[in-house]
PDB file of C-alpha atoms in Angstrom:
ATOM      1  CA  MET A  30     105.138  88.610 135.120  1.00 49.00           C
ATOM      2  CA  LEU A  31     106.978  91.402 133.288  1.00 43.00           C
ATOM      3  CA  LYS A  32     109.884  89.108 132.569  1.00 46.00           C
ATOM      4  CA  THR A  33     107.486  86.501 131.152  1.00 46.00           C
ATOM      5  CA  ILE A  34     105.938  89.082 128.830  1.00 43.00           C
ATOM      6  CA  GLN A  35     109.365  90.216 127.689  1.00 44.00           C
ATOM      7  CA  LEU A  36     110.373  86.632 126.941  1.00 38.00           C
ATOM      8  CA  LEU A  37     107.169  86.067 124.967  1.00 41.00           C
ATOM      9  CA  CYS A  38     107.744  89.236 122.928  1.00 44.00           C
ATOM     10  CA  PHE A  39     111.320  88.184 122.223  1.00 38.00           C
ATOM     11  CA  ALA A  40     110.137  84.729 121.181  1.00 40.00           C
ATOM     12  CA  LEU A  41     107.552  86.190 118.810  1.00 43.00           C
ATOM     13  CA  PHE A  42     110.123  88.553 117.309  1.00 41.00           C
ATOM     14  CA  PHE A  43     112.627  85.735 116.882  1.00 40.00           C
ATOM     15  CA  GLN A  44     109.977  83.516 115.294  1.00 44.00           C
ATOM     16  CA  THR A  45     109.033  86.243 112.804  1.00 44.00           C
ATOM     17  CA  ALA A  46     112.674  86.918 111.953  1.00 45.00           C
ATOM     18  CA  ALA A  47     113.397  83.208 111.637  1.00 51.00           C
ATOM     19  CA  PHE A  48     110.651  82.780 109.050  1.00 70.00           C
ATOM     20  CA  SER A  49     111.737  85.784 106.993  1.00 83.00           C
ATOM     21  CA  LYS A  50     114.029  85.239 104.038  1.00 95.00           C
ATOM     22  CA  ASN A  51     116.302  88.010 102.875  1.00 97.00           C
ATOM     23  CA  TYR A  52     117.830  88.490  99.445  1.00 98.00           C
ATOM     24  CA  VAL A  53     120.312  91.017  98.097  1.00 98.00           C
ATOM     25  CA  LEU A  54     120.572  92.214  94.509  1.00 98.00           C
ATOM     26  CA  ARG A  55     123.276  94.646  93.393  1.00 98.00           C
ATOM     27  CA  SER A  56     123.776  96.634  90.231  1.00 98.00           C
ATOM     28  CA  PRO A  57     126.616  95.563  87.911  1.00 98.00           C
ATOM     29  CA  ASP A  58     128.815  98.399  89.217  1.00 97.00           C
ATOM     30  CA  LYS A  59     127.930  97.432  92.846  1.00 98.00           C
ATOM     31  CA  LYS A  60     126.831 100.981  93.695  1.00 98.00           C
ATOM     32  CA  ILE A  61     123.070 100.321  93.939  1.00 98.00           C
ATOM     33  CA  THR A  62     121.653  97.666  96.261  1.00 98.00           C
ATOM     34  CA  ILE A  63     118.164  96.196  96.587  1.00 98.00           C
ATOM     35  CA  ASN A  64     117.397  94.390  99.853  1.00 98.00           C
ATOM     36  CA  ILE A  65     114.366  92.113  99.619  1.00 98.00           C
ATOM     37  CA  SER A  66     112.619  90.569 102.609  1.00 98.00           C
ATOM     38  CA  VAL A  67     110.000  87.830 102.341  1.00 98.00           C
ATOM     39  CA  GLY A  68     108.047  87.153 105.517  1.00 96.00           C
ATOM     40  CA  LYS A  69     104.354  87.801 106.096  1.00 95.00           C
ATOM     41  CA  ASN A  70     104.673  90.108 103.106  1.00 96.00           C
ATOM     42  CA  ILE A  71     107.288  91.172 100.571  1.00 98.00           C
ATOM     43  CA  THR A  72     109.272  94.380 100.967  1.00 98.00           C
ATOM     44  CA  TRP A  73     112.157  95.997  99.183  1.00 98.00           C
ATOM     45  CA  SER A  74     114.574  98.722 100.230  1.00 98.00           C
ATOM     46  CA  VAL A  75     117.035 100.588  98.035  1.00 98.00           C
ATOM     47  CA  LEU A  76     120.509 102.035  98.710  1.00 98.00           C
ATOM     48  CA  LYS A  77     122.999 103.941  96.594  1.00 98.00           C
ATOM     49  CA  ASP A  78     126.493 103.403  97.961  1.00 96.00           C
ATOM     50  CA  GLN A  79     125.826 103.724 101.714  1.00 92.00           C
ATOM     51  CA  GLU A  80     122.901 106.146 101.380  1.00 98.00           C
ATOM     52  CA  ILE A  81     119.493 104.670 102.197  1.00 98.00           C
ATOM     53  CA  LEU A  82     117.008 105.942  99.628  1.00 98.00           C
ATOM     54  CA  ILE A  83     113.942 103.764 100.184  1.00 98.00           C
ATOM     55  CA  LYS A  84     113.189 102.000 103.457  1.00 98.00           C
ATOM     56  CA  PRO A  85     111.309  98.652 103.420  1.00 98.00           C
ATOM     57  CA  SER A  86     108.217  99.155 101.261  1.00 98.00           C
ATOM     58  CA  ALA A  87     105.600  96.485 100.686  1.00 98.00           C
ATOM     59  CA  MET A  88     104.099  95.194  97.453  1.00 98.00           C
ATOM     60  CA  SER A  89     101.091  92.956  96.810  1.00 98.00           C
ATOM     61  CA  ILE A  90      98.077  92.409  94.571  1.00 97.00           C
ATOM     62  CA  ILE A  91      94.495  91.673  95.649  1.00 97.00           C
ATOM     63  CA  LEU A  92      92.378  89.722  93.171  1.00 97.00           C
ATOM     64  CA  LYS A  93      88.614  89.355  93.245  1.00 95.00           C
ATOM     65  CA  ASP A  94      88.807  85.540  93.313  1.00 93.00           C
ATOM     66  CA  GLY A  95      90.757  85.521  96.591  1.00 92.00           C
ATOM     67  CA  ARG A  96      94.211  84.845  95.180  1.00 93.00           C
ATOM     68  CA  ASN A  97      96.508  87.544  96.495  1.00 96.00           C
ATOM     69  CA  PRO A  98     100.087  87.564  95.166  1.00 97.00           C
ATOM     70  CA  GLY A  99     102.424  88.995  97.773  1.00 96.00           C
ATOM     71  CA  ILE A 100     100.267  88.103 100.788  1.00 96.00           C
ATOM     72  CA  ILE A 101     101.737  85.316 102.976  1.00 95.00           C
ATOM     73  CA  PRO A 102     104.289  84.573 100.242  1.00 97.00           C
ATOM     74  CA  VAL A 103     106.276  81.346 100.022  1.00 96.00           C
ATOM     75  CA  VAL A 104     109.380  81.267  97.834  1.00 97.00           C
ATOM     76  CA  SER A 105     109.702  78.040  95.868  1.00 97.00           C
ATOM     77  CA  LYS A 106     112.682  78.957  93.694  1.00 97.00           C
ATOM     78  CA  THR A 107     115.067  81.817  92.950  1.00 98.00           C
ATOM     79  CA  ILE A 108     116.529  82.557  89.525  1.00 98.00           C
ATOM     80  CA  SER A 109     119.371  85.012  89.043  1.00 98.00           C
ATOM     81  CA  LYS A 110     120.778  86.328  85.806  1.00 97.00           C
ATOM     82  CA  ALA A 111     123.151  89.000  84.560  1.00 98.00           C
ATOM     83  CA  VAL A 112     122.472  90.753  81.254  1.00 98.00           C
ATOM     84  CA  ASN A 113     124.984  92.719  79.198  1.00 98.00           C
ATOM     85  CA  GLN A 114     123.721  93.481  75.721  1.00 96.00           C
ATOM     86  CA  THR A 115     122.812  96.320  73.381  1.00 96.00           C
ATOM     87  CA  ILE A 116     119.344  97.330  72.243  1.00 93.00           C
ATOM     88  CA  VAL A 117     119.184  98.575  68.653  1.00 93.00           C
ATOM     89  CA  SER A 118     116.420 101.155  68.623  1.00 88.00           C
ATOM     90  CA  ILE A 119     114.275 100.879  65.490  1.00 87.00           C
ATOM     91  CA  ILE A 120     113.227 104.500  65.872  1.00 85.00           C
ATOM     92  CA  PRO A 121     115.995 106.317  67.777  1.00 77.00           C
ATOM     93  CA  VAL A 122     114.834 108.748  70.444  1.00 78.00           C
ATOM     94  CA  ARG A 123     118.007 109.669  72.321  1.00 83.00           C
ATOM     95  CA  ASN A 124     120.296 106.954  70.979  1.00 89.00           C
ATOM     96  CA  LYS A 125     120.142 104.268  68.337  1.00 91.00           C
ATOM     97  CA  LEU A 126     122.347 101.914  70.367  1.00 93.00           C
ATOM     98  CA  ILE A 127     121.270 101.557  73.996  1.00 93.00           C
ATOM     99  CA  PRO A 128     123.426  99.548  76.422  1.00 94.00           C
ATOM    100  CA  GLU A 129     121.280  97.221  78.520  1.00 96.00           C
ATOM    101  CA  VAL A 130     123.262  96.089  81.546  1.00 97.00           C
ATOM    102  CA  TYR A 131     121.552  94.805  84.693  1.00 98.00           C
ATOM    103  CA  ASN A 132     121.323  92.045  87.279  1.00 98.00           C
ATOM    104  CA  GLU A 133     117.982  90.357  87.878  1.00 98.00           C
ATOM    105  CA  LEU A 134     116.522  88.239  90.666  1.00 98.00           C
ATOM    106  CA  ARG A 135     113.278  86.350  90.091  1.00 98.00           C
ATOM    107  CA  LEU A 136     111.488  85.009  93.161  1.00 98.00           C
ATOM    108  CA  GLN A 137     109.191  82.216  92.050  1.00 98.00           C
ATOM    109  CA  MET A 138     106.368  81.853  94.579  1.00 97.00           C
ATOM    110  CA  LYS A 139     103.956  79.104  95.447  1.00 97.00           C
ATOM    111  CA  GLY A 140     100.604  80.065  94.009  1.00 96.00           C
ATOM    112  CA  ASN A 141     101.769  80.431  90.398  1.00 97.00           C
ATOM    113  CA  TYR A 142     103.271  83.891  90.499  1.00 98.00           C
ATOM    114  CA  ALA A 143     106.681  85.519  90.704  1.00 98.00           C
ATOM    115  CA  ILE A 144     108.288  88.879  91.386  1.00 98.00           C
ATOM    116  CA  GLU A 145     111.173  90.071  89.261  1.00 98.00           C
ATOM    117  CA  PHE A 146     113.651  92.628  90.590  1.00 98.00           C
ATOM    118  CA  ARG A 147     116.219  94.398  88.444  1.00 98.00           C
ATOM    119  CA  ALA A 148     119.216  96.488  89.477  1.00 98.00           C
ATOM    120  CA  TYR A 149     120.766  98.715  86.814  1.00 98.00           C
ATOM    121  CA  ASN A 150     123.679 101.088  87.251  1.00 97.00           C
ATOM    122  CA  ASP A 151     121.145 103.924  86.979  1.00 97.00           C
ATOM    123  CA  GLY A 152     118.081 102.588  88.752  1.00 98.00           C
ATOM    124  CA  VAL A 153     115.939  99.743  90.050  1.00 98.00           C
ATOM    125  CA  ALA A 154     112.608  98.149  89.200  1.00 98.00           C
ATOM    126  CA  TYR A 155     110.260  95.342  90.155  1.00 98.00           C
ATOM    127  CA  ARG A 156     107.173  93.735  88.674  1.00 98.00           C
ATOM    128  CA  PHE A 157     104.745  90.905  89.358  1.00 98.00           C
ATOM    129  CA  VAL A 158     104.407  88.009  86.928  1.00 98.00           C
ATOM    130  CA  THR A 159     101.338  85.764  87.169  1.00 97.00           C
ATOM    131  CA  GLU A 160     100.699  82.323  85.704  1.00 96.00           C
ATOM    132  CA  LEU A 161      97.092  81.954  86.818  1.00 96.00           C
ATOM    133  CA  GLY A 162      95.660  80.645  83.567  1.00 94.00           C
ATOM    134  CA  PRO A 163      94.212  82.246  80.431  1.00 92.00           C
ATOM    135  CA  LYS A 164      90.866  83.174  81.977  1.00 93.00           C
ATOM    136  CA  PRO A 165      90.331  86.833  82.920  1.00 95.00           C
ATOM    137  CA  ILE A 166      91.200  88.030  86.408  1.00 96.00           C
ATOM    138  CA  GLU A 167      89.979  91.166  88.146  1.00 97.00           C
ATOM    139  CA  VAL A 168      92.538  93.212  90.078  1.00 97.00           C
ATOM    140  CA  ASN A 169      90.816  95.014  92.938  1.00 97.00           C
ATOM    141  CA  TYR A 170      93.930  96.498  94.524  1.00 97.00           C
ATOM    142  CA  GLU A 171      97.684  96.711  94.066  1.00 97.00           C
ATOM    143  CA  GLU A 172      99.797  97.761  97.015  1.00 98.00           C
ATOM    144  CA  VAL A 173     102.513 100.210  95.972  1.00 98.00           C
ATOM    145  CA  ALA A 174     104.448 102.298  98.499  1.00 98.00           C
ATOM    146  CA  PHE A 175     107.648 104.324  98.583  1.00 98.00           C
ATOM    147  CA  ASN A 176     108.945 104.861 102.113  1.00 98.00           C
ATOM    148  CA  PHE A 177     111.678 107.438 101.684  1.00 98.00           C
ATOM    149  CA  GLN A 178     114.473 107.609 104.218  1.00 98.00           C
ATOM    150  CA  GLU A 179     114.744 111.410 104.020  1.00 98.00           C
ATOM    151  CA  ASN A 180     112.265 114.261 103.743  1.00 98.00           C
ATOM    152  CA  CYS A 181     113.192 114.717 100.101  1.00 98.00           C
ATOM    153  CA  GLN A 182     112.596 117.724  97.910  1.00 97.00           C
ATOM    154  CA  VAL A 183     110.022 116.581  95.345  1.00 97.00           C
ATOM    155  CA  TYR A 184     108.211 117.885  92.299  1.00 95.00           C
ATOM    156  CA  LEU A 185     104.783 116.258  92.349  1.00 88.00           C
ATOM    157  CA  PRO A 186     102.348 117.467  89.663  1.00 89.00           C
ATOM    158  CA  LYS A 187      99.223 117.797  91.783  1.00 86.00           C
ATOM    159  CA  ASP A 188      95.731 116.848  90.666  1.00 87.00           C
ATOM    160  CA  ASP A 189      92.375 116.922  92.425  1.00 87.00           C
ATOM    161  CA  ASN A 190      89.880 114.901  90.373  1.00 87.00           C
ATOM    162  CA  PRO A 191      88.306 112.400  92.810  1.00 87.00           C
ATOM    163  CA  GLU A 192      87.917 109.863  89.994  1.00 89.00           C
ATOM    164  CA  LEU A 193      91.650 109.967  89.176  1.00 90.00           C
ATOM    165  CA  GLN A 194      90.970 111.332  85.707  1.00 86.00           C
ATOM    166  CA  SER A 195      93.761 113.664  84.645  1.00 87.00           C
ATOM    167  CA  HIS A 196      94.710 115.797  81.633  1.00 84.00           C
ATOM    168  CA  TYR A 197      98.364 115.660  82.762  1.00 88.00           C
ATOM    169  CA  GLU A 198      98.707 119.423  82.575  1.00 86.00           C
ATOM    170  CA  GLY A 199      99.495 120.192  86.206  1.00 85.00           C
ATOM    171  CA  ASP A 200     102.234 122.411  87.571  1.00 86.00           C
ATOM    172  CA  PHE A 201     105.364 120.753  88.918  1.00 88.00           C
ATOM    173  CA  LYS A 202     105.744 122.752  92.121  1.00 87.00           C
ATOM    174  CA  PRO A 203     108.499 122.043  94.682  1.00 93.00           C
ATOM    175  CA  ALA A 204     107.573 120.623  98.074  1.00 95.00           C
ATOM    176  CA  LYS A 205     108.970 118.467 100.836  1.00 97.00           C
ATOM    177  CA  LEU A 206     107.518 114.984 101.218  1.00 97.00           C
ATOM    178  CA  GLN A 207     106.106 115.736 104.660  1.00 97.00           C
ATOM    179  CA  GLU A 208     104.314 118.779 103.259  1.00 96.00           C
ATOM    180  CA  ILE A 209     102.133 116.636 100.980  1.00 95.00           C
ATOM    181  CA  PRO A 210      98.945 115.980 102.973  1.00 94.00           C
ATOM    182  CA  ALA A 211      96.887 112.823 102.937  1.00 92.00           C
ATOM    183  CA  GLU A 212      94.480 112.667 100.003  1.00 86.00           C
ATOM    184  CA  GLN A 213      96.648 115.019  97.930  1.00 93.00           C
ATOM    185  CA  TYR A 214      97.845 113.120  94.899  1.00 94.00           C
ATOM    186  CA  GLY A 215      99.809 113.567  91.735  1.00 94.00           C
ATOM    187  CA  TYR A 216     100.673 111.650  88.616  1.00 94.00           C
ATOM    188  CA  LEU A 217     103.975 110.257  87.406  1.00 95.00           C
ATOM    189  CA  PRO A 218     106.809 110.915  86.925  1.00 95.00           C
ATOM    190  CA  LEU A 219     107.790 112.101  90.411  1.00 95.00           C
ATOM    191  CA  TYR A 220     111.155 113.805  90.882  1.00 97.00           C
ATOM    192  CA  ALA A 221     112.855 113.565  94.285  1.00 97.00           C
ATOM    193  CA  ALA A 222     116.232 114.797  95.554  1.00 98.00           C
ATOM    194  CA  THR A 223     117.809 113.736  98.839  1.00 98.00           C
ATOM    195  CA  PRO A 224     119.675 116.165 101.125  1.00 97.00           C
ATOM    196  CA  ALA A 225     122.897 114.426 100.031  1.00 97.00           C
ATOM    197  CA  GLY A 226     122.187 115.285  96.400  1.00 96.00           C
ATOM    198  CA  THR A 227     121.039 111.959  94.959  1.00 98.00           C
ATOM    199  CA  LYS A 228     118.370 112.392  92.285  1.00 98.00           C
ATOM    200  CA  MET A 229     115.467 109.997  91.770  1.00 98.00           C
ATOM    201  CA  VAL A 230     112.537 109.742  89.399  1.00 97.00           C
ATOM    202  CA  ILE A 231     109.716 107.375  90.277  1.00 98.00           C
ATOM    203  CA  THR A 232     107.780 106.170  87.284  1.00 97.00           C
ATOM    204  CA  GLU A 233     106.499 103.012  85.603  1.00 97.00           C
ATOM    205  CA  ALA A 234     107.065 101.099  82.385  1.00 97.00           C
ATOM    206  CA  ASP A 235     105.465  98.474  80.158  1.00 94.00           C
ATOM    207  CA  LEU A 236     101.840  99.388  80.824  1.00 93.00           C
ATOM    208  CA  HIS A 237      99.541  97.133  78.870  1.00 90.00           C
ATOM    209  CA  ASP A 238      95.885  96.478  79.648  1.00 91.00           C
ATOM    210  CA  TYR A 239      96.435  98.161  83.023  1.00 96.00           C
ATOM    211  CA  PRO A 240      95.806 101.649  84.467  1.00 96.00           C
ATOM    212  CA  ASN A 241      98.446 104.183  85.347  1.00 95.00           C
ATOM    213  CA  LEU A 242      99.673 104.752  88.893  1.00 97.00           C
ATOM    214  CA  PHE A 243      98.956 107.843  91.000  1.00 97.00           C
ATOM    215  CA  LEU A 244     100.898 108.657  94.176  1.00 97.00           C
ATOM    216  CA  TYR A 245      99.246 109.998  97.331  1.00 97.00           C
ATOM    217  CA  GLY A 246     100.818 111.957 100.140  1.00 96.00           C
ATOM    218  CA  THR A 247     100.517 110.867 103.751  1.00 96.00           C
ATOM    219  CA  GLY A 248     101.910 113.867 105.624  1.00 95.00           C
ATOM    220  CA  THR A 249     105.005 111.725 106.233  1.00 97.00           C
ATOM    221  CA  LYS A 250     108.002 110.612 104.174  1.00 98.00           C
ATOM    222  CA  THR A 251     105.860 107.888 102.557  1.00 98.00           C
ATOM    223  CA  LEU A 252     103.944 108.015  99.284  1.00 98.00           C
ATOM    224  CA  THR A 253     101.305 105.381  98.530  1.00 98.00           C
ATOM    225  CA  GLY A 254      99.853 104.298  95.208  1.00 97.00           C
ATOM    226  CA  ARG A 255      96.291 104.150  93.928  1.00 96.00           C
ATOM    227  CA  PHE A 256      94.711 103.333  90.589  1.00 97.00           C
ATOM    228  CA  PRO A 257      91.534 104.535  88.857  1.00 95.00           C
ATOM    229  CA  LYS A 258      88.692 102.053  88.611  1.00 95.00           C
ATOM    230  CA  VAL A 259      87.571 100.793  85.225  1.00 93.00           C
ATOM    231  CA  ILE A 260      84.907 103.077  83.730  1.00 91.00           C
ATOM    232  CA  LEU A 261      81.860 101.093  82.636  1.00 91.00           C
ATOM    233  CA  GLU A 262      79.732 104.024  81.522  1.00 92.00           C
ATOM    234  CA  ALA A 263      80.442 107.725  80.963  1.00 87.00           C
ATOM    235  CA  SER A 264      78.868 110.729  79.293  1.00 89.00           C
ATOM    236  CA  PRO A 265      80.333 114.015  78.002  1.00 87.00           C
ATOM    237  CA  LYS A 266      80.611 116.758  80.601  1.00 84.00           C
ATOM    238  CA  PRO A 267      78.500 119.805  79.661  1.00 88.00           C
ATOM    239  CA  ASN A 268      80.462 122.807  78.391  1.00 85.00           C
ATOM    240  CA  SER A 269      83.697 120.842  78.172  1.00 81.00           C
ATOM    241  CA  ASP A 270      85.699 119.829  75.121  1.00 79.00           C
ATOM    242  CA  ARG A 271      87.242 116.744  76.716  1.00 76.00           C
ATOM    243  CA  ALA A 272      86.039 115.940  80.236  1.00 79.00           C
ATOM    244  CA  GLU A 273      83.526 113.198  80.971  1.00 84.00           C
ATOM    245  CA  VAL A 274      81.088 112.460  83.740  1.00 87.00           C
ATOM    246  CA  ILE A 275      81.519 108.933  85.081  1.00 87.00           C
ATOM    247  CA  VAL A 276      78.107 107.309  85.345  1.00 90.00           C
ATOM    248  CA  ARG A 277      79.177 103.844  86.435  1.00 93.00           C
ATOM    249  CA  LYS A 278      82.489 102.259  87.314  1.00 92.00           C
ATOM    250  CA  ALA A 279      83.683  98.782  88.274  1.00 94.00           C
ATOM    251  CA  ALA A 280      84.933  97.598  91.651  1.00 94.00           C
ATOM    252  CA  TYR A 281      88.204  96.591  89.982  1.00 95.00           C
ATOM    253  CA  HIS A 282      90.908  98.689  88.363  1.00 96.00           C
ATOM    254  CA  ALA A 283      91.943  96.062  85.816  1.00 96.00           C
ATOM    255  CA  LYS A 284      90.330  93.103  84.113  1.00 96.00           C
ATOM    256  CA  THR A 285      93.049  91.206  82.336  1.00 95.00           C
ATOM    257  CA  THR A 286      94.423  87.750  81.575  1.00 95.00           C
ATOM    258  CA  GLY A 287      95.761  85.573  84.378  1.00 95.00           C
ATOM    259  CA  ASN A 288      98.974  84.900  82.446  1.00 97.00           C
ATOM    260  CA  ARG A 289     100.856  88.171  82.198  1.00 96.00           C
ATOM    261  CA  THR A 290     103.638  90.459  83.294  1.00 97.00           C
ATOM    262  CA  PHE A 291     102.481  93.494  85.269  1.00 98.00           C
ATOM    263  CA  PRO A 292     103.907  97.007  84.851  1.00 98.00           C
ATOM    264  CA  TRP A 293     107.348  97.783  86.212  1.00 98.00           C
ATOM    265  CA  ARG A 294     107.488  99.966  89.332  1.00 98.00           C
ATOM    266  CA  THR A 295     110.617 101.943  88.646  1.00 98.00           C
ATOM    267  CA  ILE A 296     113.076 104.273  90.386  1.00 98.00           C
ATOM    268  CA  ILE A 297     115.666 106.022  88.231  1.00 98.00           C
ATOM    269  CA  ILE A 298     118.696 106.914  90.386  1.00 98.00           C
ATOM    270  CA  THR A 299     121.474 109.316  89.404  1.00 97.00           C
ATOM    271  CA  SER A 300     123.962 111.732  90.924  1.00 96.00           C
ATOM    272  CA  SER A 301     122.939 114.722  88.806  1.00 96.00           C
ATOM    273  CA  ASP A 302     119.965 116.187  86.959  1.00 95.00           C
ATOM    274  CA  LYS A 303     121.918 115.961  83.712  1.00 95.00           C
ATOM    275  CA  GLU A 304     122.047 112.169  84.026  1.00 95.00           C
ATOM    276  CA  LEU A 305     118.263 112.075  84.405  1.00 93.00           C
ATOM    277  CA  LEU A 306     117.879 113.697  80.996  1.00 91.00           C
ATOM    278  CA  GLU A 307     120.163 111.090  79.468  1.00 91.00           C
ATOM    279  CA  ASN A 308     118.431 108.144  81.151  1.00 94.00           C
ATOM    280  CA  GLU A 309     116.675 105.532  79.012  1.00 94.00           C
ATOM    281  CA  MET A 310     115.577 103.095  81.677  1.00 95.00           C
ATOM    282  CA  VAL A 311     111.867 103.280  80.830  1.00 95.00           C
ATOM    283  CA  TYR A 312     112.631 102.449  77.204  1.00 93.00           C
ATOM    284  CA  LYS A 313     114.753  99.490  78.262  1.00 94.00           C
ATOM    285  CA  LEU A 314     112.088  98.117  80.603  1.00 96.00           C
ATOM    286  CA  ALA A 315     109.351  98.552  78.023  1.00 90.00           C
TER     287      ALA A 315
END
């Protein structure tokens, strides 16, 4: 009987593995690697050289109408491209000329959506792209997770408003990932440093008609994302110069067009803090 159960478990594992498709995307300098797995869901993991930074982390979107990009995905086509060009900044911030060098993998899925992954020499990013028609769609939930390999040192600016309304004036206090309890959250950007010395900043880019991401602790080495719901009605908070009392909010966090690119979920990756200050990845993605 035990042997039969073991054989059944092995068969189920083999069947799951057999139906998973794996893809690899590397940065132009080959130092950063994204491993993508498409099975019952879509996950990505990230390495710098041989150091695992992010273990498999899932991504998906739940729409009100029942269409759920990223759930039971089926790849219909893959498109790869390499870009090596220069952005001329109209209004220079750090530099007027910004090198834009990256490799991209687009997974076109059945169901009229795609996921684009990019690997730069100084970071990685992914985003959903939907082609669901011009009519409005309501996004009830987007799955965002960062499963770190190590118990990294982080600077997470903590907030405590249950409605995810923030003035972005929090203190960036040091903590270990496993010290951040469930239901404690903070806003972006999030700084993280591995024991080996690799520096990361988790942030986002190209937000349009979409709310900003907040990251929640879990008491483990994983951070999960949440988004504020759309405010339908609010009133000024008494004795406050800026805060509001939310009277009514929607069940969705975004009501937008069905044909669009979603915000980039981004990890800047460097070997030193100095390189973080010089980084222009958000500008390039936006």
